CSV table of C-alpha atoms and ligand atoms in Angstrom, one decimal:
chain,number,residue,atom,x,y,z
A,8,MET,CA,68.8,82.4,57.8
A,9,ASP,CA,66.2,82.1,54.3
A,10,VAL,CA,64.1,84.8,53.5
A,11,TYR,CA,61.3,82.2,54.8
A,12,LYS,CA,62.5,82.0,58.6
A,13,LEU,CA,63.6,85.9,58.9
A,14,LEU,CA,60.3,86.9,57.9
A,15,HIS,CA,58.4,84.4,59.9
A,16,GLU,CA,60.4,85.6,62.8
A,17,ASP,CA,59.6,89.2,62.5
A,18,HIS,CA,55.7,88.3,62.2
A,19,ARG,CA,56.0,86.4,65.4
A,20,LYS,CA,57.4,89.9,66.8
A,21,VAL,CA,54.2,92.2,64.8
A,22,LYS,CA,52.0,89.0,66.1
A,23,SER,CA,52.9,89.5,69.7
A,24,LEU,CA,53.0,93.6,69.8
A,25,LEU,CA,49.0,93.1,68.2
A,26,LYS,CA,47.8,91.1,71.1
A,27,GLU,CA,49.4,93.0,73.8
A,28,LEU,CA,47.6,96.0,71.9
A,29,GLU,CA,44.4,93.9,71.9
A,30,ASP,CA,44.4,93.4,75.8
A,31,THR,CA,45.0,97.2,76.0
A,32,THR,CA,41.1,99.3,77.7
A,33,GLU,CA,40.8,102.8,76.4
A,34,ARG,CA,41.8,104.1,79.8
A,35,ALA,CA,45.7,103.1,78.4
A,36,GLY,CA,46.3,105.6,76.3
A,37,LYS,CA,49.8,106.0,77.2
A,38,THR,CA,50.3,102.0,76.8
A,39,ARG,CA,48.3,102.1,73.3
A,40,GLU,CA,51.2,104.9,72.3
A,41,HIS,CA,53.5,103.7,72.8
A,42,LEU,CA,52.5,99.9,71.6
A,43,ILE,CA,51.5,101.4,68.3
A,44,ARG,CA,54.2,103.3,67.5
A,45,GLN,CA,55.8,100.2,68.0
A,46,VAL,CA,54.0,97.8,65.8
A,47,GLU,CA,54.5,100.7,62.8
A,48,MET,CA,58.3,100.7,63.5
A,49,GLU,CA,58.6,96.9,62.9
A,50,LEU,CA,55.4,96.7,60.2
A,51,GLU,CA,57.6,99.9,58.6
A,52,ILE,CA,61.0,98.3,58.5
A,53,HIS,CA,59.7,94.9,57.1
A,54,SER,CA,57.0,96.3,54.7
A,55,GLU,CA,60.0,97.5,53.2
A,56,ALA,CA,62.2,94.8,53.3
A,57,GLU,CA,59.2,93.3,51.4
A,58,GLU,CA,58.7,95.0,49.1
A,59,LYS,CA,62.8,95.9,47.9
A,60,PHE,CA,64.1,92.3,48.5
A,61,PHE,CA,61.3,90.3,48.3
A,62,TYR,CA,58.1,91.0,46.5
A,63,PRO,CA,60.0,92.4,43.0
A,64,TYR,CA,61.3,88.8,42.3
A,65,LEU,CA,57.1,87.3,42.9
A,66,GLN,CA,55.8,90.1,40.9
A,67,THR,CA,57.5,88.8,38.2
A,68,ALA,CA,56.6,85.3,38.2
A,69,LYS,CA,53.2,83.6,36.9
A,70,GLU,CA,52.6,81.8,40.2
A,71,THR,CA,52.7,84.6,42.6
A,72,LYS,CA,52.2,87.1,40.6
A,73,ASP,CA,48.8,87.9,42.1
A,74,LEU,CA,49.6,86.7,45.4
A,75,ALA,CA,52.6,89.4,45.5
A,76,TYR,CA,50.7,92.7,44.0
A,77,GLU,CA,47.7,92.0,46.3
A,78,ALA,CA,49.9,92.0,49.5
A,79,LEU,CA,52.0,95.1,48.4
A,80,GLU,CA,48.0,96.6,48.5
A,81,GLU,CA,47.9,95.2,51.3
A,82,HIS,CA,50.8,96.9,53.1
A,83,LYS,CA,49.3,100.7,51.8
A,84,VAL,CA,46.2,99.7,53.6
A,85,VAL,CA,47.8,98.6,56.7
A,86,LYS,CA,49.7,101.7,56.4
A,87,SER,CA,47.1,103.9,56.5
A,88,LEU,CA,45.0,102.5,59.2
A,89,LEU,CA,48.7,102.7,61.3
A,90,GLN,CA,49.0,106.6,60.3
A,91,GLU,CA,45.2,107.1,61.4
A,92,LEU,CA,45.7,105.1,65.0
A,93,ILE,CA,49.2,106.8,65.3
A,94,ALA,CA,47.6,110.5,64.8
A,95,GLU,CA,44.0,109.8,66.7
A,96,ALA,CA,42.8,110.0,70.5
A,97,LYS,CA,44.0,106.6,72.1
A,98,GLY,CA,41.2,106.4,74.4
A,99,THR,CA,37.5,106.4,72.1
A,100,ALA,CA,35.8,103.3,70.8
A,101,GLU,CA,36.7,104.5,67.6
A,102,TRP,CA,40.2,104.0,67.9
A,103,THR,CA,39.6,100.6,69.8
A,104,ALA,CA,37.4,100.0,66.8
A,105,LYS,CA,40.1,100.6,64.1
A,106,CYS,CA,42.4,98.7,66.0
A,107,SER,CA,40.6,95.6,65.5
A,108,VAL,CA,40.7,96.5,62.1
A,109,LEU,CA,44.1,96.9,61.9
A,110,ILE,CA,44.5,93.3,63.6
A,111,GLU,CA,42.4,91.5,61.4
A,112,ASN,CA,44.1,93.1,58.2
A,113,VAL,CA,48.0,91.9,59.7
A,114,GLU,CA,46.3,88.4,60.7
A,115,HIS,CA,45.2,88.6,57.5
A,116,HIS,CA,47.9,89.2,55.3
A,117,ILE,CA,50.5,87.4,57.4
A,118,GLU,CA,48.4,84.4,57.0
A,119,GLU,CA,48.1,84.9,53.7
A,120,GLU,CA,51.7,85.1,53.0
A,121,GLU,CA,53.0,82.6,55.3
A,122,GLY,CA,49.7,79.9,53.9
A,123,GLU,CA,50.4,80.9,50.5
A,124,LEU,CA,52.8,83.4,49.1
A,125,PHE,CA,55.8,81.7,51.1
A,126,PRO,CA,54.7,78.0,50.0
A,127,LYS,CA,54.1,78.9,46.0
A,128,ALA,CA,57.8,81.6,46.8
A,129,ARG,CA,60.0,78.1,47.1
A,130,LYS,CA,58.9,77.2,44.1
A,131,VAL,CA,60.2,80.1,42.1
A,132,LEU,CA,63.3,80.9,44.3
A,133,SER,CA,65.8,78.7,44.3
A,134,LYS,CA,67.6,77.5,48.0
A,135,GLU,CA,70.5,80.1,47.1
A,136,GLU,CA,68.8,82.8,46.0
A,137,ALA,CA,66.4,82.7,49.2
A,138,GLU,CA,69.5,82.8,51.2
A,139,SER,CA,70.7,85.5,49.3
A,140,ILE,CA,67.3,87.2,49.8
A,141,GLY,CA,67.3,86.3,53.5
A,142,GLU,CA,71.2,87.7,54.1
A,143,GLU,CA,70.0,90.9,51.9
A,144,ILE,CA,67.0,91.6,54.5
A,145,GLU,CA,69.5,91.4,57.4
A,146,ASP,CA,72.0,94.0,56.0
A,147,TYR,CA,68.7,96.3,55.6
A,148,LYS,CA,67.5,96.5,58.9
A,149,GLU,CA,70.7,96.6,61.0
A,150,GLN,CA,71.4,99.6,58.5
A,151,HIS,CA,67.9,101.0,59.1
A,152,THR,CA,67.2,99.8,62.8
A,153,GLY,CA,70.8,99.8,64.5
A,154,VAL,CA,69.9,96.2,65.7
A,155,GLY,CA,71.1,93.1,63.7
A,156,ALA,CA,68.5,90.4,63.3
A,157,GLY,CA,70.4,87.5,64.5
B,11,LIG,FE1,55.5,89.9,56.1
B,12,LIG,FE1,53.7,92.1,53.2
């Protein structure tokens, strides 16, 4: 599977988890706990894979350099929000607000990747490269989660 399709599937999965999270209330602490950990697991492996196998190509090409560096910084922001959300009590208005910020950040990041970075990456990477990066990411995900990406 090429890298764009593979990453897009991850994005869909994360977006659907975030939608579930968005629908929870302050009384649903256990559900929030469970969902936020799932989001963290999905995003950790996804971001690591992008940073290891995909962004490096884009950080060296003129057309994609700025966007790729911006994406990397966005990963850091999301990661730090996730750590706070995991550590903090789930039944507060503060947690709800922080979770909304996380959702906005992740959705923005995904839109930027799919809407701007991927189209430009298609000009930088050959079809063969996009396939082989996709395979590397699939292997990486299998090794780190024990679940094939399909
Ligand atoms: Fe992504
Ligand atoms: Fe990303």
